Short mmCIF file of C-alpha atoms in Angstrom, two decimals:
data_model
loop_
_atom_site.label_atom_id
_atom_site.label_comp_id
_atom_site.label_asym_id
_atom_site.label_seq_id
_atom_site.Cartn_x
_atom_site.Cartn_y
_atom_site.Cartn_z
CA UNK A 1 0.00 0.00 0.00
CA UNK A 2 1.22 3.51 -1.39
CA UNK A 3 0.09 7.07 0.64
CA UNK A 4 -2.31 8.88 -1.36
CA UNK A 5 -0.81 12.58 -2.09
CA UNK A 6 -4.18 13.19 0.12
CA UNK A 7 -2.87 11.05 2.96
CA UNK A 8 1.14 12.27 2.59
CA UNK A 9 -0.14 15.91 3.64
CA UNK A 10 -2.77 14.80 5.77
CA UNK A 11 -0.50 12.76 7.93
CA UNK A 12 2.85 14.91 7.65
CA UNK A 13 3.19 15.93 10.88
CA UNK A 14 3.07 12.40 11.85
CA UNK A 15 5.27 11.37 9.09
CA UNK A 16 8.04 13.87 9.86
CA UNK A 17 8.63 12.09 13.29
CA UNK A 18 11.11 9.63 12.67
CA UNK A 19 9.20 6.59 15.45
CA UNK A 20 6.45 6.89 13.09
CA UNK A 21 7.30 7.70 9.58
CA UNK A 22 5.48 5.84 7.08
CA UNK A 23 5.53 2.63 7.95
CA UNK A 24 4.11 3.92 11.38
CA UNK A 25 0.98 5.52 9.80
CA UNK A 26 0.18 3.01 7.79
CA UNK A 27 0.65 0.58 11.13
CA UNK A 28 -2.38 3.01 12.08
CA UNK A 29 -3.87 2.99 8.94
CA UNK A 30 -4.60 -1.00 9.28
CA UNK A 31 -5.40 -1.30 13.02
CA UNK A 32 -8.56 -1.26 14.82
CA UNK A 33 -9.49 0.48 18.15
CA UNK A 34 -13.19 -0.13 19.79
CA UNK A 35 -14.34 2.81 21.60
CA UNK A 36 -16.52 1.77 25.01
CA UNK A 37 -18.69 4.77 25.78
CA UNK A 38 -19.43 7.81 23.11
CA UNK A 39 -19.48 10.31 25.53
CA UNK A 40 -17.41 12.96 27.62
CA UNK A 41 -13.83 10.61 26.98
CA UNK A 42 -15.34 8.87 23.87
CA UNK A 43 -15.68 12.34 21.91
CA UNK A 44 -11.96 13.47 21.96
CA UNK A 45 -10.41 10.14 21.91
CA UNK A 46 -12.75 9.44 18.88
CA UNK A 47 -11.74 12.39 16.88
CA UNK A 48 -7.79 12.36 17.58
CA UNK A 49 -8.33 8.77 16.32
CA UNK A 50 -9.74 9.63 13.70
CA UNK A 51 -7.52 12.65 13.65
CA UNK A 52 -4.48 10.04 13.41
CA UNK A 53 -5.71 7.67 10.93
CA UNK A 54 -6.90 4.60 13.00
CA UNK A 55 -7.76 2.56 9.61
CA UNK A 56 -11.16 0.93 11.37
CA UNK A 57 -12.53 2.84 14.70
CA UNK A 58 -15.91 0.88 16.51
CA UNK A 59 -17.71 2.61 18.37
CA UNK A 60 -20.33 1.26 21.40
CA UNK A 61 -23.25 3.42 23.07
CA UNK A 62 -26.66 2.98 23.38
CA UNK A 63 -27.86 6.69 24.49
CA UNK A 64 -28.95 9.38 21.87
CA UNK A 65 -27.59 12.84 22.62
CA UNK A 66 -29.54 14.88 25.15
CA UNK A 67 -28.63 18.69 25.92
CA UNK A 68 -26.95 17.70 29.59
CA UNK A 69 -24.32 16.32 27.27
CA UNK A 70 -23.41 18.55 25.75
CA UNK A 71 -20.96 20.57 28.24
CA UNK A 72 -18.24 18.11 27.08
CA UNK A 73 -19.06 15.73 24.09
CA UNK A 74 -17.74 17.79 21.86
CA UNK A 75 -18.82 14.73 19.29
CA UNK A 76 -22.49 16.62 18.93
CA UNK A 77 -24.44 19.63 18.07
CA UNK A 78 -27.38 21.37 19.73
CA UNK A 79 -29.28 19.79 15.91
CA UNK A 80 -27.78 16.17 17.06
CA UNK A 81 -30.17 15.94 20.56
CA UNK A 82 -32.68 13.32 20.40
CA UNK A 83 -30.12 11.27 17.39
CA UNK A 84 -28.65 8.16 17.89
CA UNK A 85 -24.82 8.64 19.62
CA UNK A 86 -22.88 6.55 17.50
CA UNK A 87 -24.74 7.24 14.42
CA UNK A 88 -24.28 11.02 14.64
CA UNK A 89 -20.28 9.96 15.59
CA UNK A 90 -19.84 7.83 12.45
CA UNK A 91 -20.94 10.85 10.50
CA UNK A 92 -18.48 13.41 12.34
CA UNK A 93 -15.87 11.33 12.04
CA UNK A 94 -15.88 10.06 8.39
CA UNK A 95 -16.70 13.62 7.80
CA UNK A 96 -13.23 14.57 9.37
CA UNK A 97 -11.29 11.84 7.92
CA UNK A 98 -12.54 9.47 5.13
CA UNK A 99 -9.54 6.96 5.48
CA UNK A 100 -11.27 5.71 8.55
CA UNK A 101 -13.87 2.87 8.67
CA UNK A 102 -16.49 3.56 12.01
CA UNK A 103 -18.49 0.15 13.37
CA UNK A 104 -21.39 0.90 15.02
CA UNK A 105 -22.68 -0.53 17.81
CA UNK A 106 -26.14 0.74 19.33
CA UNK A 107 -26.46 -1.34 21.87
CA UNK A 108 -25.53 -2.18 26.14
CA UNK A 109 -22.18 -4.45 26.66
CA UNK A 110 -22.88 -7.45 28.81
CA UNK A 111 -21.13 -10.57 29.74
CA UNK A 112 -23.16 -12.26 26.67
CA UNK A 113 -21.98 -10.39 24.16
CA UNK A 114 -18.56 -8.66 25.08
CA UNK A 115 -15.98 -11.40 23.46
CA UNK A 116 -17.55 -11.53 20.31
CA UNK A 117 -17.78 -7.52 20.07
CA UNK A 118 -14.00 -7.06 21.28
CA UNK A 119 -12.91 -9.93 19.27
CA UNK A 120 -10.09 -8.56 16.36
CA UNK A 121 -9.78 -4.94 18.47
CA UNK A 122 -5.90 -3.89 18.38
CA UNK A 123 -6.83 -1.89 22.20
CA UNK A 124 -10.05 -1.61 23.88
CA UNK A 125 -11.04 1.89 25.21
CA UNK A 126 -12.56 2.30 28.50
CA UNK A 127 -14.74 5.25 27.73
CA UNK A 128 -17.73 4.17 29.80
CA UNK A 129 -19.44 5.94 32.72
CA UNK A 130 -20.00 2.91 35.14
CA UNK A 131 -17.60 0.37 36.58
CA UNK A 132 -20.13 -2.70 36.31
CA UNK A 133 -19.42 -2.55 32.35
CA UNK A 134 -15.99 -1.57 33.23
CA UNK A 135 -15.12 -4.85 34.63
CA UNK A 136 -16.56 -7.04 31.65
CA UNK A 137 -14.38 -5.12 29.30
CA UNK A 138 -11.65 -5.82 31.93
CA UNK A 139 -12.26 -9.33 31.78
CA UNK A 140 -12.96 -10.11 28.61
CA UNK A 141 -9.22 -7.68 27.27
CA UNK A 142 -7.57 -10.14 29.49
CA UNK A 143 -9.00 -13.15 28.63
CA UNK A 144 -8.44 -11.96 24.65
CA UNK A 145 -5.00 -10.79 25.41
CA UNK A 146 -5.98 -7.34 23.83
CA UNK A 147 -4.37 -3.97 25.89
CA UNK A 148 -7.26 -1.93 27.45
CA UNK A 149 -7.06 1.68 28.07
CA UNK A 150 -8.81 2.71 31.01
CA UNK A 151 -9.77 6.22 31.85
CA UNK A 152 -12.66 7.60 34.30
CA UNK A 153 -13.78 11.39 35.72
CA UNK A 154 -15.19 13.15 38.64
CA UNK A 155 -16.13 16.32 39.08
CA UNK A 156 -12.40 18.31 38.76
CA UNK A 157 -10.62 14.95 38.99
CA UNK A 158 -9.79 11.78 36.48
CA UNK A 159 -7.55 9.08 36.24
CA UNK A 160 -5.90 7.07 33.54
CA UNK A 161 -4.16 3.04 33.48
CA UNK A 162 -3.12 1.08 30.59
CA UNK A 163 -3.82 -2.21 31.09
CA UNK A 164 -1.64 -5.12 29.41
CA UNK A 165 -2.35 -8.53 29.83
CA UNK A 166 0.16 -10.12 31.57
CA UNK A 167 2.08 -7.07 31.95
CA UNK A 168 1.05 -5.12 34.86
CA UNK A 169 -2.00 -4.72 37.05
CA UNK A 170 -5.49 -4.53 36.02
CA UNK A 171 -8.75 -2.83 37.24
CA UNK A 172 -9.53 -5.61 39.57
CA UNK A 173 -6.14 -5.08 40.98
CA UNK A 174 -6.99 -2.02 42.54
CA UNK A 175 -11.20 -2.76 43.01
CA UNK A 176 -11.27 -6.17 44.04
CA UNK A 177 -14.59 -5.85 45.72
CA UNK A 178 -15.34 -3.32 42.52
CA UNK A 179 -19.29 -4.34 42.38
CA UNK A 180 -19.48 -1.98 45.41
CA UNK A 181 -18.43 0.53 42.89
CA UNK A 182 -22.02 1.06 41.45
CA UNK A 183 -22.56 3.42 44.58
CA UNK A 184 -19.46 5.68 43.18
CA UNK A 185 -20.87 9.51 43.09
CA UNK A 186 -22.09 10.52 39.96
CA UNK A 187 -21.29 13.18 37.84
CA UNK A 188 -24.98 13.50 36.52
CA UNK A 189 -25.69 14.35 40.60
CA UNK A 190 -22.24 15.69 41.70
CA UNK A 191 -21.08 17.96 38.17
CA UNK A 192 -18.11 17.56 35.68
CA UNK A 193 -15.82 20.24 34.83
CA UNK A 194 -16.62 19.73 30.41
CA UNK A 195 -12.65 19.91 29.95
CA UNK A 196 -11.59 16.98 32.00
CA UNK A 197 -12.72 13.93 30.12
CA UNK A 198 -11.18 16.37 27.38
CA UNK A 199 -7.76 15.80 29.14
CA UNK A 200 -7.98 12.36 29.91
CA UNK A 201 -9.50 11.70 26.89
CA UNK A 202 -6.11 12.41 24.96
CA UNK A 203 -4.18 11.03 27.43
CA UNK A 204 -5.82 8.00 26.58
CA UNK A 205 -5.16 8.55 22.80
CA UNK A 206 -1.34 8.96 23.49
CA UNK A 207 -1.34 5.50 25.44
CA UNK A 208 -3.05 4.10 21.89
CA UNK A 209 -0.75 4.99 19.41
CA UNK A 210 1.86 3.89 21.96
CA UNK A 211 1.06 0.85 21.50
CA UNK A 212 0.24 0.50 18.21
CA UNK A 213 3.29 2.23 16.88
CA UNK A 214 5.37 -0.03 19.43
CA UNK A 215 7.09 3.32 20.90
CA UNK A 216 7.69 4.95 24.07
CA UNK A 217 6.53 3.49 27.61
CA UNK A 218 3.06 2.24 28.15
CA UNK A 219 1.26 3.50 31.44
CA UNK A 220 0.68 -0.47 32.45
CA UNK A 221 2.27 0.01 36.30
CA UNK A 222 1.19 3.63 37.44
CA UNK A 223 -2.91 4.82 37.86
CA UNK A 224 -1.83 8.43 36.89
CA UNK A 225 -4.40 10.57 38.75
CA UNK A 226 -5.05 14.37 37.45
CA UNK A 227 -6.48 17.06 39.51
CA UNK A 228 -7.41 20.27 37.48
CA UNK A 229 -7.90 22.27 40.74
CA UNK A 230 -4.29 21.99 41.38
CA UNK A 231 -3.23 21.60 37.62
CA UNK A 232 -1.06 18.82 38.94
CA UNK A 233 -0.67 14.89 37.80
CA UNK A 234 0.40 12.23 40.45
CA UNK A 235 1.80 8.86 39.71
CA UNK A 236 0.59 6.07 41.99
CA UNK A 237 2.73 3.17 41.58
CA UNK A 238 0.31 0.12 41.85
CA UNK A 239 1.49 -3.51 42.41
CA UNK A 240 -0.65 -6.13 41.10
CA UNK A 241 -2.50 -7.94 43.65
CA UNK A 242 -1.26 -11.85 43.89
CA UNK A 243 -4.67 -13.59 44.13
CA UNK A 244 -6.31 -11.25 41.08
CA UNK A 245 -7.60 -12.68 38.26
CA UNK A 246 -4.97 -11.17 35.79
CA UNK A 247 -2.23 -13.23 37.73
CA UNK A 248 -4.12 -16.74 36.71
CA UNK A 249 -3.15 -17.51 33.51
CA UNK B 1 8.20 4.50 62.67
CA UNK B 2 7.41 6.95 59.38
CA UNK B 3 4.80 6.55 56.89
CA UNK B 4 4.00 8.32 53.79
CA UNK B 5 0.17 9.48 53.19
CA UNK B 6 -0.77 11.01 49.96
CA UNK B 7 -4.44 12.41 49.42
CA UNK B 8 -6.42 12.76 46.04
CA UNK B 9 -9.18 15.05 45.00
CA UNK B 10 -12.12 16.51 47.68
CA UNK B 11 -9.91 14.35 50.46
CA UNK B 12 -7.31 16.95 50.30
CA UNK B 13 -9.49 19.92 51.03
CA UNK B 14 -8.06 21.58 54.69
CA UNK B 15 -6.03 18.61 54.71
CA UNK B 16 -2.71 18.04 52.08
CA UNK B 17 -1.95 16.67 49.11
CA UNK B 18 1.43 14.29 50.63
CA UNK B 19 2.64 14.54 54.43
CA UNK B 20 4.77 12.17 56.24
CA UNK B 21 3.70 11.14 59.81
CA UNK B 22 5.27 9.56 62.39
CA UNK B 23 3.19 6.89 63.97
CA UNK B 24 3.49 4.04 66.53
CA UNK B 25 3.81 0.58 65.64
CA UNK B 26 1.00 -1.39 64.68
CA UNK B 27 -0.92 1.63 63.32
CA UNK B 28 -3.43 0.93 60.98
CA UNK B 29 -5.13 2.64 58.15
CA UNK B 30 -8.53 3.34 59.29
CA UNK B 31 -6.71 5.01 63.06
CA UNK B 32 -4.63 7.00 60.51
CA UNK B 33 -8.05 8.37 58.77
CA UNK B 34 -9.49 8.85 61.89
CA UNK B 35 -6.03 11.05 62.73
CA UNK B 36 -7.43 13.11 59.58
CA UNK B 37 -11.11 13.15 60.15
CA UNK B 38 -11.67 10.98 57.38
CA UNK B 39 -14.77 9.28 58.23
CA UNK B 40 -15.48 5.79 56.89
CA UNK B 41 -18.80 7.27 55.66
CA UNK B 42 -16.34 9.40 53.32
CA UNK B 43 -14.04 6.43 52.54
CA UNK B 44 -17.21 4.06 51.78
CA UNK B 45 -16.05 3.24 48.32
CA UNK B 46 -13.09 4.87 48.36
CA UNK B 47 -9.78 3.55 47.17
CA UNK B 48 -7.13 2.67 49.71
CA UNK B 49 -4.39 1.72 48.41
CA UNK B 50 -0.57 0.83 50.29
CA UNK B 51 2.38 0.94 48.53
CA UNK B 52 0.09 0.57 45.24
CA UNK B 53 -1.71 -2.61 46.81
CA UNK B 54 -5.53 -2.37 47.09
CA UNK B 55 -5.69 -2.16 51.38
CA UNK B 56 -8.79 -1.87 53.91
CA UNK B 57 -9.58 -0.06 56.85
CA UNK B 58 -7.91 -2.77 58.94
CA UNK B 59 -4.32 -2.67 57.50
CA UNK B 60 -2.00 -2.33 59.85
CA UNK B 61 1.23 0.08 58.33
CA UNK B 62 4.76 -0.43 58.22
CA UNK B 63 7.99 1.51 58.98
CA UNK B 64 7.93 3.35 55.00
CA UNK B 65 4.55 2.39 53.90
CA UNK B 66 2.54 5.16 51.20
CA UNK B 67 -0.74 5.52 52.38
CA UNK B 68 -2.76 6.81 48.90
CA UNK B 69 -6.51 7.39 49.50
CA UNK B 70 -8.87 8.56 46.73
CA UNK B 71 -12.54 8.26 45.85
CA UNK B 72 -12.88 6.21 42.37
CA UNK B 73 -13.54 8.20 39.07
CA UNK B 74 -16.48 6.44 37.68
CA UNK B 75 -17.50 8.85 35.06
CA UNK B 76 -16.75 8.69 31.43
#
């Protein structure tokens, strides 16, 4: 496969960086990333995707845009309430960059039908807005050996982990008893700053073309934590627990 | 013996983002939080984490120990 004269300006930035060049972005060009969650983190990591050149991009949410979105999924328009999420997203982003395929998936994840969903994903993204779906994504990455990049907000607050199979600690490293987790506040009840899934959100694409470009260091052994009040990022070291599920293999 | 306790988000408000302590043997997480005012009401599904390893109330600290306590980010 040649780059289009199109595609050679499109992707020059990328292209000028010798750890990519263009055998890098055409490495983009033929992977696949599955968005979890078209909302606050889905909309930027959707469009820098896009953005980059991610050759096949699914998407999975089963809301339609409502106007109390709209403070930070910067995927929509005020037209675009009462539409379909990923249907309006598939639009946006073929719109933005027609080398890239979009899957749609208007539907709930669930145990049932997670693997076969997931199944031939490069990376999962954890985009979602609950941790019960957050585990099953968990689960199923590690049990199909695919990376998952994890991300979730609060209020002025959010925190990022890569997860690698057999690498470093997963989710249920650090929530064992993570069912619990369905009383975590909500932002619908407790607010969200519109700019933070924005920043975590592109964290989260940085950790993807990590990996599929094969450069720089995955964030596989740290939950980086940001806190826009402060403007600061900490690093929490995290050791994998020994009796977790990610250690059985 | 000292310990190490690093707060995220609303926890640190009148309190501190990292502050080391020194504390008797035997010490355990939830007498540190109480130490803070941290109620367990506050903690409830919090994250407690020591040195990086998911921890409870009733973990008793050691000489070096990083006490990291944060309430989980569910929102996407």
């Amino acid at each position: 496969m040649t780059l289009s004269q199109d595609q050679l300006k499109r992707y020059s930035r990328h292209l000028a960086l010798k750890e990519v060049g263009e055998a890098g972005q055409k490495k983009l060009l033929h992977s696949k990333v599955l968005l979890v969650g078209a909302g606050g983190l889905g909309s930027p990591v959707s469009y820098y995707l896009a953005a980059a050149g991610i050759g096949t991009i699914g998407i999975l949410d089963s809301d339609r845009v409502d106007f109390s979105n709209l403070n930070r999924q910067i995927l929509y328009k005020t037209k675009d309430v009462g539409q379909v999420k990923v249907e309006r997203a598939k639009i946006q982003l073929e719109e933005l960059n027609p080398d890239v395929k979009v899957n749609t998936y208007f539907l709930r994840l669930n145990r049932e039908n997670a693997e076969e969903i997931c199944s031939g994903y490069d990376v999962i993204v954890d985009c979602l807005d609950n941790f019960a779906t957050r585990f099953i994504i968990n689960d199923i990455c590690l049990k199909l050996n695919i990376p998952m990049v994890h991300a979730g907000v609060y209020k002025y607050f959010g925190q990022t982990l890569t997860v690698i199979p057999g690498q470093g600690p997963c989710l249920r490293c650090i929530y064992p008893d993570g069912e619990r987790l369905d009383q975590a506040p909500s932002c619908a009840y407790d607010g969200l700053i519109g700019v933070i899934p924005g920043v975590l959100g592109t964290l989260q694409v940085m950790e993807i073309l990590k990996l599929l470009l094969g450069i720089g260091e995955a964030n596989k052994d740290s939950l980086l934590y940001f806190d826009g009040l402060s403007l600061s990022f900490d690093r929490i070291k995290l050791n994998p627990r020994p009796d977790c599920i990610c250690r059985k293999k | 013996m000292k310990i190490t306790v690093k707060l995220f988000a609303f926890l640190r408000k009148g309190r501190f983002a990292a502050q080391e302590f020194n504390v008797k043997e035997g010490t355990t997480v939830e007498e540190i939080m109480s130490n803070l005012s941290i109620t367990k009401e506050e903690m409830k599904i919090g994250i407690i984490l020591v040195n990086g390893q998911h921890s409870t109330f009733q973990t008793v600290l050691h000489e070096g120990d990083v006490l990291s306590l944060f309430p989980p980010a569910a929102g996407g």
